[in-house]
Amino acid sequence: MPPIQRKKCLVEFQLAEQPLRPGEVAIVGAGPGDPGLLTLRALMLIQQAEAVVYDRLVSPQIMELVNPQAERIHVGKASGCHYVPQEQTNEILVQLAMQQRRVVRLKGGDPYIFGRGGEEAEFLVDNDVDFQVVPGITSAAGCASYCGIPLTHRDYSQSVTFVTGHRKSDQSLELNWAVLAAPGQTRVFYMGLHNAPTIVRELTAHGLSPDCPVALVERGTTPMQHMTVTTLEQLEDTIRQEDFKPPTLIIVGEVVQLANKLARPGQAGWDSALTQQA
Ligand SMILES: C[S@@+](CC[C@H](N)C(=O)[O-])C[C@H]1O[C@@H](n2cnc3c(N)ncnc32)[C@H](O)[C@@H]1O
């Protein structure tokens, strides 16, 4: 498309958009890492924001797109260790809104998928703060596509389930394992590294074959993407030998075998596109 038409399209989008209002909070999904996976609305909002409250999973390249004048408040958390407790994050959002700032709460992936976006939105409602939610590409969708794994496929998988591999610290991982072990589906475990032994034990105990293919994807859609295909039986050894660290997804199901055919290793290489321009 010629550049002039592309510019017109963006301008038209901007004109059609409601600007972020003073005192409003936009809870925005930043996607899994690649800035190319931001939505147009997310881009407009982070450029209008006067304060951006963001997580560890929001990539530095996306933070470069934020309004340079905006105040940036990092409330990210490493696995199990919170930099800022959730209650304090909620308070920060309300305080910024009460100061009549234009606020973006920027979160990795989609805010309503394992992202506590729901808890934050509830707190805003309880405190009479105006808000909107902008969906993002959840890491399961982004990472699977970049790794050549169709999450559903007529020949292998008729459904997909996004599963938490982590519960609040006082709770064990109690899931409906009989349902998760049934054939013909894909399971994507978020935050599952720590509980990988439980995932393997329960799925095999409920009838899933130890040979079932499994993909591990660390920092998917970024230039640091690390992806390996293994089996359920070999999962723990692979995690240990290849030193997988959060953020990692565990994708379990027959669709994983398609990665050999469909993966396009260059796809996570948005930095190589930038490098080529330089
Ligand atoms: C607190 S959850 C947030 C999920 C996020 N709201 C989403 O929709 O993707 C964090 C977990 O998401 C997964 N995750 C997020 N971004 C990822 C990425 N780029 N690559 C692999 N896994 C990712 C990891 O399992 C990580 O531990």
PDB file of C-alpha atoms in Angstrom, residues 10-211:
ATOM      1  CA  LEU A  10      -4.329   6.074  10.750  1.00  0.00           C
ATOM      2  CA  VAL A  11      -5.551   9.677  10.785  1.00  0.00           C
ATOM      3  CA  GLU A  12      -9.120   8.547  10.132  1.00  0.00           C
ATOM      4  CA  PHE A  13      -8.850   6.066  12.949  1.00  0.00           C
ATOM      5  CA  GLN A  14      -7.606   8.778  15.298  1.00  0.00           C
ATOM      6  CA  LEU A  15     -10.435  11.137  14.330  1.00  0.00           C
ATOM      7  CA  ALA A  16     -13.050   8.458  14.922  1.00  0.00           C
ATOM      8  CA  GLU A  17     -11.703   7.622  18.376  1.00  0.00           C
ATOM      9  CA  GLN A  18     -13.024   9.109  21.614  1.00  0.00           C
ATOM     10  CA  PRO A  19     -10.006  10.673  23.344  1.00  0.00           C
ATOM     11  CA  LEU A  20      -9.098   9.506  26.827  1.00  0.00           C
ATOM     12  CA  ARG A  21     -10.878  11.809  29.274  1.00  0.00           C
ATOM     13  CA  PRO A  22      -9.311  13.457  32.330  1.00  0.00           C
ATOM     14  CA  GLY A  23     -10.048  11.256  35.329  1.00  0.00           C
ATOM     15  CA  GLU A  24     -10.627   8.182  33.163  1.00  0.00           C
ATOM     16  CA  VAL A  25      -8.608   4.951  33.421  1.00  0.00           C
ATOM     17  CA  ALA A  26      -8.078   2.790  30.337  1.00  0.00           C
ATOM     18  CA  ILE A  27      -7.093  -0.775  31.229  1.00  0.00           C
ATOM     19  CA  VAL A  28      -5.162  -1.713  28.108  1.00  0.00           C
ATOM     20  CA  GLY A  29      -3.746  -5.019  26.889  1.00  0.00           C
ATOM     21  CA  ALA A  30      -0.263  -4.638  25.413  1.00  0.00           C
ATOM     22  CA  GLY A  31      -0.127  -8.107  23.845  1.00  0.00           C
ATOM     23  CA  PRO A  32       2.657 -10.642  24.392  1.00  0.00           C
ATOM     24  CA  GLY A  33       5.668  -8.474  23.510  1.00  0.00           C
ATOM     25  CA  ASP A  34       6.008  -7.754  19.806  1.00  0.00           C
ATOM     26  CA  PRO A  35       4.983  -4.073  19.354  1.00  0.00           C
ATOM     27  CA  GLY A  36       3.441  -5.110  16.028  1.00  0.00           C
ATOM     28  CA  LEU A  37       0.774  -6.937  18.034  1.00  0.00           C
ATOM     29  CA  LEU A  38      -0.503  -3.797  19.781  1.00  0.00           C
ATOM     30  CA  THR A  39      -3.979  -2.749  18.714  1.00  0.00           C
ATOM     31  CA  LEU A  40      -4.422   0.664  17.095  1.00  0.00           C
ATOM     32  CA  ARG A  41      -6.567   1.715  20.059  1.00  0.00           C
ATOM     33  CA  ALA A  42      -3.875   0.686  22.542  1.00  0.00           C
ATOM     34  CA  LEU A  43      -1.334   2.737  20.583  1.00  0.00           C
ATOM     35  CA  MET A  44      -3.553   5.837  20.543  1.00  0.00           C
ATOM     36  CA  LEU A  45      -4.266   5.569  24.264  1.00  0.00           C
ATOM     37  CA  ILE A  46      -0.637   5.169  25.364  1.00  0.00           C
ATOM     38  CA  GLN A  47       0.211   8.206  23.246  1.00  0.00           C
ATOM     39  CA  GLN A  48      -2.525  10.288  24.933  1.00  0.00           C
ATOM     40  CA  ALA A  49      -1.883   9.106  28.489  1.00  0.00           C
ATOM     41  CA  GLU A  50      -0.554  11.440  31.167  1.00  0.00           C
ATOM     42  CA  ALA A  51       0.201   8.556  33.530  1.00  0.00           C
ATOM     43  CA  VAL A  52       0.977   4.948  32.610  1.00  0.00           C
ATOM     44  CA  VAL A  53       0.904   2.252  35.276  1.00  0.00           C
ATOM     45  CA  TYR A  54       2.616  -0.803  33.777  1.00  0.00           C
ATOM     46  CA  ASP A  55       3.683  -4.389  34.474  1.00  0.00           C
ATOM     47  CA  ARG A  56       6.932  -6.292  34.071  1.00  0.00           C
ATOM     48  CA  LEU A  57       5.509  -8.177  31.070  1.00  0.00           C
ATOM     49  CA  VAL A  58       5.098  -5.002  28.981  1.00  0.00           C
ATOM     50  CA  SER A  59       8.100  -5.009  26.655  1.00  0.00           C
ATOM     51  CA  PRO A  60      10.576  -2.084  26.685  1.00  0.00           C
ATOM     52  CA  GLN A  61       9.889  -1.594  22.957  1.00  0.00           C
ATOM     53  CA  ILE A  62       6.223  -0.961  23.734  1.00  0.00           C
ATOM     54  CA  MET A  63       7.148   1.436  26.539  1.00  0.00           C
ATOM     55  CA  GLU A  64       9.128   3.411  23.927  1.00  0.00           C
ATOM     56  CA  LEU A  65       5.815   4.178  22.203  1.00  0.00           C
ATOM     57  CA  VAL A  66       4.314   5.799  25.337  1.00  0.00           C
ATOM     58  CA  ASN A  67       3.809   9.576  25.393  1.00  0.00           C
ATOM     59  CA  PRO A  68       7.280  10.841  26.420  1.00  0.00           C
ATOM     60  CA  GLN A  69       5.686  13.359  28.821  1.00  0.00           C
ATOM     61  CA  ALA A  70       3.677  10.715  30.664  1.00  0.00           C
ATOM     62  CA  GLU A  71       4.554   9.731  34.211  1.00  0.00           C
ATOM     63  CA  ARG A  72       5.555   6.038  34.247  1.00  0.00           C
ATOM     64  CA  ILE A  73       4.784   3.936  37.294  1.00  0.00           C
ATOM     65  CA  HIS A  74       6.155   0.384  37.352  1.00  0.00           C
ATOM     66  CA  VAL A  75       4.058  -1.998  39.421  1.00  0.00           C
ATOM     67  CA  GLY A  76       5.346  -5.179  37.762  1.00  0.00           C
ATOM     68  CA  LYS A  77       5.839  -8.397  39.564  1.00  0.00           C
ATOM     69  CA  ALA A  78       8.243 -11.278  39.148  1.00  0.00           C
ATOM     70  CA  SER A  79       6.750 -14.740  39.592  1.00  0.00           C
ATOM     71  CA  GLY A  80       5.568 -15.018  43.206  1.00  0.00           C
ATOM     72  CA  CYS A  81       7.237 -11.770  44.285  1.00  0.00           C
ATOM     73  CA  HIS A  82       5.185  -8.613  44.012  1.00  0.00           C
ATOM     74  CA  TYR A  83       6.961  -5.293  43.582  1.00  0.00           C
ATOM     75  CA  VAL A  84       3.762  -3.437  44.441  1.00  0.00           C
ATOM     76  CA  PRO A  85       0.927  -5.299  46.177  1.00  0.00           C
ATOM     77  CA  GLN A  86      -2.290  -5.482  44.172  1.00  0.00           C
ATOM     78  CA  GLU A  87      -4.190  -3.369  46.727  1.00  0.00           C
ATOM     79  CA  GLN A  88      -1.622  -0.592  46.321  1.00  0.00           C
ATOM     80  CA  THR A  89      -1.847  -0.762  42.524  1.00  0.00           C
ATOM     81  CA  ASN A  90      -5.618  -0.393  42.804  1.00  0.00           C
ATOM     82  CA  GLU A  91      -5.163   2.649  45.066  1.00  0.00           C
ATOM     83  CA  ILE A  92      -2.632   4.226  42.690  1.00  0.00           C
ATOM     84  CA  LEU A  93      -5.156   4.008  39.841  1.00  0.00           C
ATOM     85  CA  VAL A  94      -7.891   5.650  41.897  1.00  0.00           C
ATOM     86  CA  GLN A  95      -5.580   8.409  43.160  1.00  0.00           C
ATOM     87  CA  LEU A  96      -4.366   9.240  39.634  1.00  0.00           C
ATOM     88  CA  ALA A  97      -7.953   9.368  38.377  1.00  0.00           C
ATOM     89  CA  MET A  98      -8.972  11.626  41.279  1.00  0.00           C
ATOM     90  CA  GLN A  99      -6.186  14.008  40.215  1.00  0.00           C
ATOM     91  CA  GLN A 100      -8.010  14.233  36.862  1.00  0.00           C
ATOM     92  CA  ARG A 101      -5.126  12.624  34.982  1.00  0.00           C
ATOM     93  CA  ARG A 102      -5.599  10.619  31.789  1.00  0.00           C
ATOM     94  CA  VAL A 103      -4.522   7.185  33.016  1.00  0.00           C
ATOM     95  CA  VAL A 104      -3.534   4.030  31.150  1.00  0.00           C
ATOM     96  CA  ARG A 105      -3.148   0.812  33.094  1.00  0.00           C
ATOM     97  CA  LEU A 106      -0.959  -1.155  30.680  1.00  0.00           C
ATOM     98  CA  LYS A 107      -0.854  -4.925  31.109  1.00  0.00           C
ATOM     99  CA  GLY A 108       0.845  -7.804  29.268  1.00  0.00           C
ATOM    100  CA  GLY A 109      -1.339  -9.859  26.940  1.00  0.00           C
ATOM    101  CA  ASP A 110      -5.048  -9.370  27.544  1.00  0.00           C
ATOM    102  CA  PRO A 111      -6.099  -7.611  30.760  1.00  0.00           C
ATOM    103  CA  TYR A 112      -8.969 -10.005  31.431  1.00  0.00           C
ATOM    104  CA  ILE A 113      -6.974 -13.227  30.952  1.00  0.00           C
ATOM    105  CA  PHE A 114      -5.011 -14.135  34.096  1.00  0.00           C
ATOM    106  CA  GLY A 115      -4.138 -10.473  34.409  1.00  0.00           C
ATOM    107  CA  ARG A 116      -6.180  -9.280  37.410  1.00  0.00           C
ATOM    108  CA  GLY A 117      -7.819  -6.775  35.088  1.00  0.00           C
ATOM    109  CA  GLY A 118     -11.165  -7.847  36.488  1.00  0.00           C
ATOM    110  CA  GLU A 119     -10.106  -7.085  40.068  1.00  0.00           C
ATOM    111  CA  GLU A 120      -8.818  -3.655  39.043  1.00  0.00           C
ATOM    112  CA  ALA A 121     -11.975  -2.845  37.092  1.00  0.00           C
ATOM    113  CA  GLU A 122     -14.126  -3.853  40.088  1.00  0.00           C
ATOM    114  CA  PHE A 123     -12.111  -1.558  42.350  1.00  0.00           C
ATOM    115  CA  LEU A 124     -12.566   1.336  39.911  1.00  0.00           C
ATOM    116  CA  VAL A 125     -16.336   0.745  39.815  1.00  0.00           C
ATOM    117  CA  ASP A 126     -16.456   0.576  43.623  1.00  0.00           C
ATOM    118  CA  ASN A 127     -14.697   3.965  43.731  1.00  0.00           C
ATOM    119  CA  ASP A 128     -16.834   5.598  41.025  1.00  0.00           C
ATOM    120  CA  VAL A 129     -13.934   5.940  38.585  1.00  0.00           C
ATOM    121  CA  ASP A 130     -14.768   6.012  34.887  1.00  0.00           C
ATOM    122  CA  PHE A 131     -12.914   3.306  32.953  1.00  0.00           C
ATOM    123  CA  GLN A 132     -12.681   1.385  29.697  1.00  0.00           C
ATOM    124  CA  VAL A 133     -10.990  -1.930  28.861  1.00  0.00           C
ATOM    125  CA  VAL A 134      -9.036  -2.501  25.665  1.00  0.00           C
ATOM    126  CA  PRO A 135      -8.404  -6.168  24.872  1.00  0.00           C
ATOM    127  CA  GLY A 136      -4.955  -7.342  23.907  1.00  0.00           C
ATOM    128  CA  ILE A 137      -3.636 -10.424  22.158  1.00  0.00           C
ATOM    129  CA  THR A 138      -3.244 -12.965  24.909  1.00  0.00           C
ATOM    130  CA  SER A 139       0.115 -14.725  25.056  1.00  0.00           C
ATOM    131  CA  ALA A 140      -1.415 -18.109  24.170  1.00  0.00           C
ATOM    132  CA  ALA A 141      -2.662 -16.769  20.833  1.00  0.00           C
ATOM    133  CA  GLY A 142       0.464 -14.722  20.079  1.00  0.00           C
ATOM    134  CA  CYS A 143       3.028 -17.352  21.070  1.00  0.00           C
ATOM    135  CA  ALA A 144       1.204 -20.244  19.404  1.00  0.00           C
ATOM    136  CA  SER A 145       0.949 -18.383  16.095  1.00  0.00           C
ATOM    137  CA  TYR A 146       4.601 -17.323  16.166  1.00  0.00           C
ATOM    138  CA  CYS A 147       5.632 -20.919  16.916  1.00  0.00           C
ATOM    139  CA  GLY A 148       3.569 -22.531  14.152  1.00  0.00           C
ATOM    140  CA  ILE A 149       0.965 -24.074  16.468  1.00  0.00           C
ATOM    141  CA  PRO A 150      -2.687 -23.645  15.454  1.00  0.00           C
ATOM    142  CA  LEU A 151      -4.502 -23.874  18.797  1.00  0.00           C
ATOM    143  CA  THR A 152      -7.396 -25.667  17.120  1.00  0.00           C
ATOM    144  CA  HIS A 153      -7.308 -27.792  13.974  1.00  0.00           C
ATOM    145  CA  ARG A 154     -10.076 -29.904  12.519  1.00  0.00           C
ATOM    146  CA  ASP A 155      -7.869 -33.023  12.486  1.00  0.00           C
ATOM    147  CA  TYR A 156      -6.414 -32.752  15.993  1.00  0.00           C
ATOM    148  CA  SER A 157      -8.150 -30.384  18.354  1.00  0.00           C
ATOM    149  CA  GLN A 158     -11.762 -29.281  18.641  1.00  0.00           C
ATOM    150  CA  SER A 159     -11.302 -26.989  21.631  1.00  0.00           C
ATOM    151  CA  VAL A 160      -8.690 -25.015  23.492  1.00  0.00           C
ATOM    152  CA  THR A 161      -8.541 -24.287  27.215  1.00  0.00           C
ATOM    153  CA  PHE A 162      -6.480 -21.564  28.875  1.00  0.00           C
ATOM    154  CA  VAL A 163      -5.481 -22.870  32.295  1.00  0.00           C
ATOM    155  CA  THR A 164      -3.680 -21.289  35.211  1.00  0.00           C
ATOM    156  CA  GLY A 165      -0.723 -23.337  36.392  1.00  0.00           C
ATOM    157  CA  HIS A 166      -0.516 -21.259  39.537  1.00  0.00           C
ATOM    158  CA  ARG A 167      -2.944 -20.634  42.394  1.00  0.00           C
ATOM    159  CA  LYS A 168      -2.800 -18.179  45.273  1.00  0.00           C
ATOM    160  CA  SER A 169       0.092 -19.193  47.543  1.00  0.00           C
ATOM    161  CA  ASP A 170      -2.078 -21.093  50.033  1.00  0.00           C
ATOM    162  CA  GLN A 171      -3.866 -23.169  47.394  1.00  0.00           C
ATOM    163  CA  SER A 172      -2.728 -26.286  45.538  1.00  0.00           C
ATOM    164  CA  LEU A 173      -3.356 -26.714  41.824  1.00  0.00           C
ATOM    165  CA  GLU A 174      -6.803 -28.270  41.914  1.00  0.00           C
ATOM    166  CA  LEU A 175      -8.189 -28.438  38.389  1.00  0.00           C
ATOM    167  CA  ASN A 176     -10.674 -30.706  36.657  1.00  0.00           C
ATOM    168  CA  TRP A 177      -7.927 -33.036  35.451  1.00  0.00           C
ATOM    169  CA  ALA A 178     -10.313 -35.629  34.007  1.00  0.00           C
ATOM    170  CA  VAL A 179     -11.733 -32.992  31.649  1.00  0.00           C
ATOM    171  CA  LEU A 180      -8.263 -31.609  30.806  1.00  0.00           C
ATOM    172  CA  ALA A 181      -6.926 -35.088  30.000  1.00  0.00           C
ATOM    173  CA  ALA A 182      -9.711 -35.888  27.508  1.00  0.00           C
ATOM    174  CA  PRO A 183      -8.521 -36.253  23.878  1.00  0.00           C
ATOM    175  CA  GLY A 184      -9.132 -33.852  20.980  1.00  0.00           C
ATOM    176  CA  GLN A 185      -8.214 -30.611  22.734  1.00  0.00           C
ATOM    177  CA  THR A 186      -5.358 -28.191  23.369  1.00  0.00           C
ATOM    178  CA  ARG A 187      -4.461 -27.009  26.875  1.00  0.00           C
ATOM    179  CA  VAL A 188      -2.376 -23.876  27.384  1.00  0.00           C
ATOM    180  CA  PHE A 189      -0.936 -23.519  30.883  1.00  0.00           C
ATOM    181  CA  TYR A 190      -0.024 -19.985  31.937  1.00  0.00           C
ATOM    182  CA  MET A 191       2.443 -19.611  34.865  1.00  0.00           C
ATOM    183  CA  GLY A 192       2.869 -23.390  34.863  1.00  0.00           C
ATOM    184  CA  LEU A 193       6.649 -23.916  35.210  1.00  0.00           C
ATOM    185  CA  HIS A 194       6.658 -24.333  38.979  1.00  0.00           C
ATOM    186  CA  ASN A 195       3.785 -26.822  38.864  1.00  0.00           C
ATOM    187  CA  ALA A 196       5.010 -28.779  35.821  1.00  0.00           C
ATOM    188  CA  PRO A 197       5.432 -31.985  37.902  1.00  0.00           C
ATOM    189  CA  THR A 198       1.784 -31.745  39.010  1.00  0.00           C
ATOM    190  CA  ILE A 199       0.624 -31.078  35.436  1.00  0.00           C
ATOM    191  CA  VAL A 200       2.484 -34.168  34.143  1.00  0.00           C
ATOM    192  CA  ARG A 201       1.397 -36.385  37.033  1.00  0.00           C
ATOM    193  CA  GLU A 202      -2.281 -35.457  36.885  1.00  0.00           C
ATOM    194  CA  LEU A 203      -2.688 -35.489  33.100  1.00  0.00           C
ATOM    195  CA  THR A 204      -1.052 -38.920  32.757  1.00  0.00           C
ATOM    196  CA  ALA A 205      -2.919 -40.288  35.795  1.00  0.00           C
ATOM    197  CA  HIS A 206      -6.150 -39.249  34.086  1.00  0.00           C
ATOM    198  CA  GLY A 207      -5.284 -41.034  30.850  1.00  0.00           C
ATOM    199  CA  LEU A 208      -3.290 -38.679  28.621  1.00  0.00           C
ATOM    200  CA  SER A 209      -0.414 -40.446  26.881  1.00  0.00           C
ATOM    201  CA  PRO A 210       3.086 -39.688  28.219  1.00  0.00           C
ATOM    202  CA  ASP A 211       4.047 -39.274  24.521  1.00  0.00           C
TER     203      ASP A 211
END
